[in-house]
Amino acid sequence: MTSRRVDSLVPRETALTGRDGSAGGGTRGHESAIPALDPLDRSTPIGAAAAAAVEALAAERRQPFPRPTRRRIISVANQKGGVGKTTTTVNLAAALASHGVRVLVIDLDPQGNASTALGVEHHSGIPSIYEVLLGDRPLDEVIVESGEAPSLFCAPATIDLAGAEIELVSLVARENRLRRAIASMQREVDYVFIDCPPSLGLLTVNALVAARELLIPIQCEYYALEGVGMLLRNVELVQAHLNQELRLSTILLTMYDSRTRLADQVVQEVKEHFGERVLGTTIPRNVRLAEAPSYGQSALTYDPTSRGSLSYLAAARELAERGWEPNGAPR
């Protein structure tokens, strides 16, 4: 049908003025007919729910997190890639730091994704954790403050870290390098999170030897469960020979998709096997969690009201409040 035939079917007054008599095809007339809605107007169900959510978020942010009686050193590890290790490390650290807790993130992954998400420079030539492991610098000299919160700090990783495992082989006490660096650190922090690479090499072993707690993010898929068994066997070896204080303290289920039956099955199996070590909060699949690092921010800064941000905020509070006893039982 040609444009001439279409024009002949539409009355000229309607085409020029719109069906309600307003100029411009009726858009302006519709705007004047329907009043603007206030999203926080409590007289409507949506407005009441939105206002309650805003108040709950504000109340949550006003409540400080409890500080641990001793420094908690937590390695976030899982040799399977893409399960949310870095996302978990960054957002838990940001949530704790935004509530008055002093937190240090040690980026032990040569990709430097945790450094990127915290807005910290990590190009070649920047003082990094690589020099700390080789003994060229103390840990205090490479720590920088993140823009996420005044009490959040980061020891960045550069691409030089990719060759560290080969260079560490010939060094004395190569498994204890990171542990000694943290022990000699002068900066006062309440939490140390170590973001491990997706492997079971010497860098991950250094992280396990340095930590007192192990946090394992588990993606709600079947393959993630297979990788956990291999990781736990290595943890047992580290406990037996290198670090008797290491305990599996926390399991965090990530990338949960409520639309699939498989996700519910994984959650049920993990909770049955690990019991109280599994946090009650589950991290859903959320696009904001994936978008935030591209802006050099955590999800809590990028979009504090998103489902992902609120979930990590709840997980951080649960982690802080439950604590961890030296005998290996959650408090």
Coordinates of C-alpha atoms in Angstrom, one line a residue:
M1 CA 0.0 0.0 0.0
T2 CA 1.5 3.3 -1.0
S3 CA 1.8 6.4 1.3
R4 CA -0.9 8.2 -0.9
R5 CA -3.4 5.4 -0.2
V6 CA -2.6 5.5 3.6
D7 CA -3.1 9.2 3.7
S8 CA -6.4 8.9 2.0
L9 CA -7.6 6.5 4.8
V10 CA -6.6 8.7 7.7
P11 CA -8.8 11.9 8.2
R12 CA -6.7 15.0 7.9
E13 CA -7.9 16.4 11.2
T14 CA -6.9 13.2 13.0
A15 CA -3.4 13.1 11.4
L16 CA -2.7 16.7 12.3
T17 CA -4.3 17.0 15.7
G18 CA -4.6 13.5 17.0
R19 CA -7.6 11.6 18.2
D20 CA -8.1 13.7 21.3
G21 CA -7.8 17.0 19.4
S22 CA -4.3 17.9 20.5
A23 CA -1.5 18.9 18.1
G24 CA 1.3 16.5 17.4
G25 CA -0.6 13.3 17.1
G26 CA -2.0 13.2 20.6
T27 CA 1.1 12.7 22.7
R28 CA 0.8 16.0 24.5
G29 CA -2.9 15.5 25.0
H30 CA -2.2 12.2 26.7
E31 CA 0.3 13.8 29.0
S32 CA -2.1 16.4 30.1
A33 CA -4.9 13.8 30.7
I34 CA -2.9 11.4 32.9
P35 CA -1.3 13.1 36.0
A36 CA 2.4 12.3 36.8
L37 CA 2.8 9.5 39.4
D38 CA 5.1 9.9 42.3
P39 CA 7.0 6.6 42.7
L40 CA 7.1 7.1 46.5
D41 CA 3.5 8.0 46.8
R42 CA 2.3 5.7 49.6
S43 CA -1.3 5.9 48.5
T44 CA -0.6 3.4 45.7
P45 CA 0.6 -0.2 46.2
I46 CA 3.7 0.3 44.0
G47 CA 4.6 3.5 45.8
A48 CA 4.1 2.0 49.2
A49 CA 6.4 -0.9 48.3
A50 CA 9.0 1.4 46.8
A51 CA 9.0 3.6 49.8
A52 CA 9.4 0.6 52.1
A53 CA 12.3 -0.6 50.1
V54 CA 14.1 2.7 50.3
E55 CA 13.5 2.9 54.0
A56 CA 14.8 -0.6 54.5
L57 CA 17.9 0.1 52.5
A58 CA 18.6 3.3 54.5
A59 CA 18.1 1.6 57.8
E60 CA 20.4 -1.2 56.7
R61 CA 23.1 1.3 55.9
R62 CA 22.8 3.1 59.2
Q63 CA 23.6 -0.1 61.2
P64 CA 27.3 -0.7 61.6
F65 CA 28.8 -4.2 61.2
P66 CA 30.4 -5.8 64.3
R67 CA 34.2 -5.8 64.2
P68 CA 35.9 -9.1 64.8
T69 CA 37.9 -9.6 68.0
R70 CA 40.9 -10.6 65.9
R71 CA 41.9 -10.0 62.3
R72 CA 40.1 -12.3 59.9
I73 CA 42.1 -13.5 56.9
I74 CA 39.8 -15.1 54.3
S75 CA 40.9 -16.7 51.0
V76 CA 38.2 -16.7 48.4
A77 CA 39.1 -19.7 46.2
N78 CA 37.6 -22.1 43.7
Q79 CA 39.8 -23.5 40.8
K80 CA 36.8 -23.4 38.5
G81 CA 36.6 -20.1 36.6
G82 CA 33.5 -17.9 36.3
V83 CA 31.9 -18.8 39.6
G84 CA 32.0 -15.3 41.1
K85 CA 35.2 -15.3 43.1
T86 CA 36.3 -11.7 42.3
T87 CA 32.7 -10.4 42.3
T88 CA 32.2 -11.9 45.8
T89 CA 35.6 -10.6 47.1
V90 CA 35.0 -7.1 45.9
N91 CA 31.4 -6.7 46.9
L92 CA 31.8 -8.3 50.3
A93 CA 34.8 -6.1 51.0
A94 CA 32.9 -3.0 49.8
A95 CA 29.9 -3.8 51.9
L96 CA 32.0 -4.3 55.1
A97 CA 34.0 -1.1 54.4
S98 CA 30.9 1.0 53.9
H99 CA 29.7 0.0 57.4
G100 CA 32.8 1.2 59.2
V101 CA 35.0 -2.0 59.0
R102 CA 38.6 -1.7 57.8
V103 CA 39.2 -4.1 54.9
L104 CA 42.2 -5.0 52.7
V105 CA 41.7 -6.9 49.4
I106 CA 44.8 -8.7 48.1
D107 CA 44.5 -9.3 44.4
L108 CA 46.4 -12.6 43.8
D109 CA 45.0 -13.1 40.3
P110 CA 47.4 -12.0 37.4
Q111 CA 44.3 -10.8 35.5
G112 CA 43.9 -8.1 38.1
N113 CA 40.1 -8.1 38.0
A114 CA 39.7 -7.2 41.6
S115 CA 42.0 -4.2 41.2
T116 CA 39.9 -3.1 38.2
A117 CA 36.6 -3.4 40.1
L118 CA 38.0 -1.3 43.0
G119 CA 39.2 1.4 40.7
V120 CA 42.9 0.8 41.5
E121 CA 45.6 1.1 38.8
H122 CA 47.4 -2.1 38.1
H123 CA 49.3 -1.7 34.9
S124 CA 52.9 -2.9 34.5
G125 CA 55.3 -0.9 36.6
I126 CA 52.9 -0.2 39.5
P127 CA 54.1 -1.5 42.8
S128 CA 52.1 -4.7 43.3
I129 CA 51.7 -8.0 45.2
Y130 CA 54.3 -9.5 42.8
E131 CA 57.1 -7.5 44.4
V132 CA 55.8 -8.5 47.8
L133 CA 55.9 -12.3 47.0
L134 CA 59.5 -12.0 45.7
G135 CA 60.6 -10.1 48.8
D136 CA 61.4 -6.8 47.0
R137 CA 58.9 -4.7 48.9
P138 CA 56.9 -4.9 52.2
L139 CA 53.1 -5.2 51.8
D140 CA 52.5 -1.8 53.3
E141 CA 54.3 -0.1 50.4
V142 CA 52.0 -1.5 47.7
I143 CA 48.7 -1.0 49.5
V144 CA 46.6 1.8 48.1
E145 CA 43.2 3.2 49.1
S146 CA 40.2 2.4 47.0
G147 CA 37.7 5.1 46.1
E148 CA 34.9 2.8 47.2
A149 CA 35.1 3.7 50.9
P150 CA 37.7 5.4 53.2
S151 CA 38.4 2.2 55.0
L152 CA 38.8 -0.1 51.9
F153 CA 42.3 -0.8 50.7
C154 CA 43.8 -2.9 47.9
A155 CA 47.1 -4.6 47.1
P156 CA 46.9 -4.7 43.3
A157 CA 48.0 -7.4 40.9
T158 CA 49.9 -6.7 37.7
I159 CA 50.6 -8.9 34.7
D160 CA 54.0 -9.6 36.2
L161 CA 52.2 -11.9 38.6
A162 CA 51.7 -14.4 35.8
G163 CA 55.4 -15.5 36.0
A164 CA 55.5 -15.5 39.8
E165 CA 54.8 -19.2 40.1
I166 CA 57.9 -20.1 38.1
E167 CA 60.1 -17.6 39.9
L168 CA 58.9 -18.8 43.4
V169 CA 59.8 -22.4 42.7
S170 CA 63.5 -21.8 43.5
L171 CA 62.9 -19.6 46.6
V172 CA 63.1 -20.7 50.2
A173 CA 59.8 -21.2 52.0
R174 CA 57.9 -20.4 48.8
E175 CA 54.5 -21.4 50.2
N176 CA 54.8 -19.0 53.2
R177 CA 55.7 -15.8 51.3
L178 CA 52.2 -14.2 51.5
R179 CA 51.7 -15.3 55.1
R180 CA 54.9 -13.6 56.3
A181 CA 54.0 -10.4 54.3
I182 CA 50.6 -10.2 56.1
A183 CA 52.1 -10.9 59.5
S184 CA 54.7 -8.1 59.1
M185 CA 52.1 -5.6 57.8
Q186 CA 51.8 -2.4 60.0
R187 CA 48.4 -1.2 58.7
E188 CA 45.5 -2.0 61.0
V189 CA 42.7 -3.8 59.2
D190 CA 39.8 -6.0 60.5
Y191 CA 39.5 -8.2 57.4
V192 CA 41.9 -9.4 54.7
F193 CA 40.3 -10.9 51.6
I194 CA 42.6 -12.8 49.2
D195 CA 41.2 -13.1 45.7
C196 CA 42.7 -16.3 44.3
P197 CA 43.3 -17.2 40.6
P198 CA 41.2 -20.0 39.0
S199 CA 43.8 -22.7 39.6
L200 CA 45.4 -24.8 42.3
G201 CA 49.0 -23.6 41.7
L202 CA 51.5 -21.9 44.0
L203 CA 49.7 -18.6 44.2
T204 CA 46.6 -20.4 45.5
V205 CA 48.7 -22.4 47.9
N206 CA 50.2 -19.2 49.2
A207 CA 46.7 -17.8 49.8
L208 CA 45.6 -21.0 51.7
V209 CA 48.7 -21.0 53.9
A210 CA 48.2 -17.3 54.7
A211 CA 44.5 -17.5 55.6
R212 CA 42.7 -18.8 58.6
E213 CA 39.4 -19.1 56.7
L214 CA 38.4 -20.3 53.3
L215 CA 35.3 -18.9 51.5
I216 CA 34.2 -20.9 48.5
P217 CA 31.8 -19.4 46.0
I218 CA 29.8 -22.1 44.4
Q219 CA 27.9 -21.5 41.2
C220 CA 24.5 -23.1 41.2
E221 CA 25.3 -25.5 38.4
Y222 CA 26.5 -29.2 38.4
Y223 CA 30.0 -28.7 37.2
A224 CA 30.7 -26.3 40.1
L225 CA 30.1 -29.2 42.5
E226 CA 32.8 -31.4 40.8
G227 CA 35.4 -28.7 41.3
V228 CA 34.8 -28.3 45.0
G229 CA 35.8 -31.8 45.8
M230 CA 39.2 -31.3 44.2
L231 CA 39.7 -28.0 46.0
L232 CA 38.9 -29.6 49.4
R233 CA 41.4 -32.4 48.8
N234 CA 44.1 -29.7 48.4
V235 CA 42.8 -27.9 51.5
E236 CA 43.3 -31.1 53.5
L237 CA 46.9 -31.3 52.3
V238 CA 47.6 -27.7 53.3
Q239 CA 46.0 -28.3 56.7
A240 CA 48.2 -31.4 57.3
H241 CA 51.5 -30.0 56.2
L242 CA 51.5 -26.2 56.0
N243 CA 48.6 -24.4 57.9
Q244 CA 46.8 -26.2 60.7
E245 CA 44.7 -23.1 61.4
L246 CA 43.0 -23.1 58.0
R247 CA 39.3 -24.0 58.1
L248 CA 36.5 -24.0 55.6
S249 CA 34.3 -21.4 57.2
T250 CA 31.9 -20.2 54.5
I251 CA 30.1 -21.4 51.4
L252 CA 28.3 -18.8 49.3
L253 CA 26.0 -19.9 46.5
T254 CA 26.2 -17.6 43.5
M255 CA 24.5 -17.1 40.1
Y256 CA 21.2 -18.5 41.4
D257 CA 18.5 -18.7 38.8
S258 CA 15.1 -19.4 40.4
R259 CA 13.6 -20.3 37.0
T260 CA 15.6 -23.6 36.9
R261 CA 15.0 -26.8 38.9
L262 CA 18.8 -27.5 38.7
A263 CA 19.6 -24.4 40.7
D264 CA 17.3 -25.5 43.5
Q265 CA 18.8 -29.0 43.5
V266 CA 22.3 -27.6 43.8
V267 CA 21.3 -25.4 46.7
Q268 CA 19.7 -28.3 48.5
E269 CA 22.7 -30.6 48.0
V270 CA 25.2 -28.0 49.1
K271 CA 23.2 -27.2 52.2
E272 CA 22.8 -30.9 53.1
H273 CA 26.6 -31.5 52.7
F274 CA 28.1 -28.4 54.3
G275 CA 25.4 -27.5 56.8
E276 CA 26.0 -24.3 58.8
R277 CA 28.9 -23.3 56.7
V278 CA 26.5 -22.3 53.9
L279 CA 25.3 -18.7 54.1
G280 CA 21.6 -18.2 54.2
T281 CA 21.9 -15.5 51.6
T282 CA 22.0 -16.6 47.9
I283 CA 23.4 -14.4 45.2
P284 CA 21.1 -14.2 42.2
R285 CA 22.0 -13.7 38.6
N286 CA 22.0 -10.0 38.1
V287 CA 23.2 -7.9 35.2
R288 CA 24.3 -5.0 37.5
L289 CA 27.0 -7.3 39.0
A290 CA 28.5 -7.8 35.6
E291 CA 28.2 -4.1 34.6
A292 CA 29.8 -2.6 37.6
P293 CA 33.5 -3.5 37.0
S294 CA 33.5 -1.8 33.6
Y295 CA 33.0 1.5 35.5
G296 CA 35.7 0.7 38.1
Q297 CA 33.2 0.2 40.8
S298 CA 31.6 -2.4 43.0
A299 CA 28.0 -3.2 42.5
L300 CA 27.1 -1.5 45.8
T301 CA 28.4 1.8 44.4
Y302 CA 27.2 1.3 40.8
D303 CA 23.6 0.5 41.7
P304 CA 23.1 0.1 45.5
T305 CA 19.4 -0.8 45.0
S306 CA 19.9 -3.7 42.6
R307 CA 19.1 -7.3 43.6
G308 CA 22.8 -8.2 43.4
S309 CA 23.9 -5.3 45.6
L310 CA 21.3 -6.0 48.3
S311 CA 22.2 -9.7 48.3
Y312 CA 25.9 -9.1 48.8
L313 CA 25.0 -6.5 51.5
A314 CA 23.0 -9.2 53.3
A315 CA 25.7 -11.8 52.9
A316 CA 28.4 -9.4 54.3
R317 CA 26.2 -8.7 57.4
E318 CA 25.7 -12.4 57.8
L319 CA 29.5 -13.1 57.5
A320 CA 30.3 -10.4 60.0
E321 CA 27.7 -11.3 62.6
R322 CA 28.2 -15.1 62.6
G323 CA 32.0 -14.7 63.2
W324 CA 34.3 -17.7 63.3
E325 CA 35.7 -19.5 66.3
P326 CA 39.3 -20.9 66.3
N327 CA 38.0 -24.5 66.8
G328 CA 36.4 -24.3 63.3
A329 CA 32.7 -23.9 64.4
P330 CA 30.6 -21.0 63.2
R331 CA 29.6 -18.8 66.1

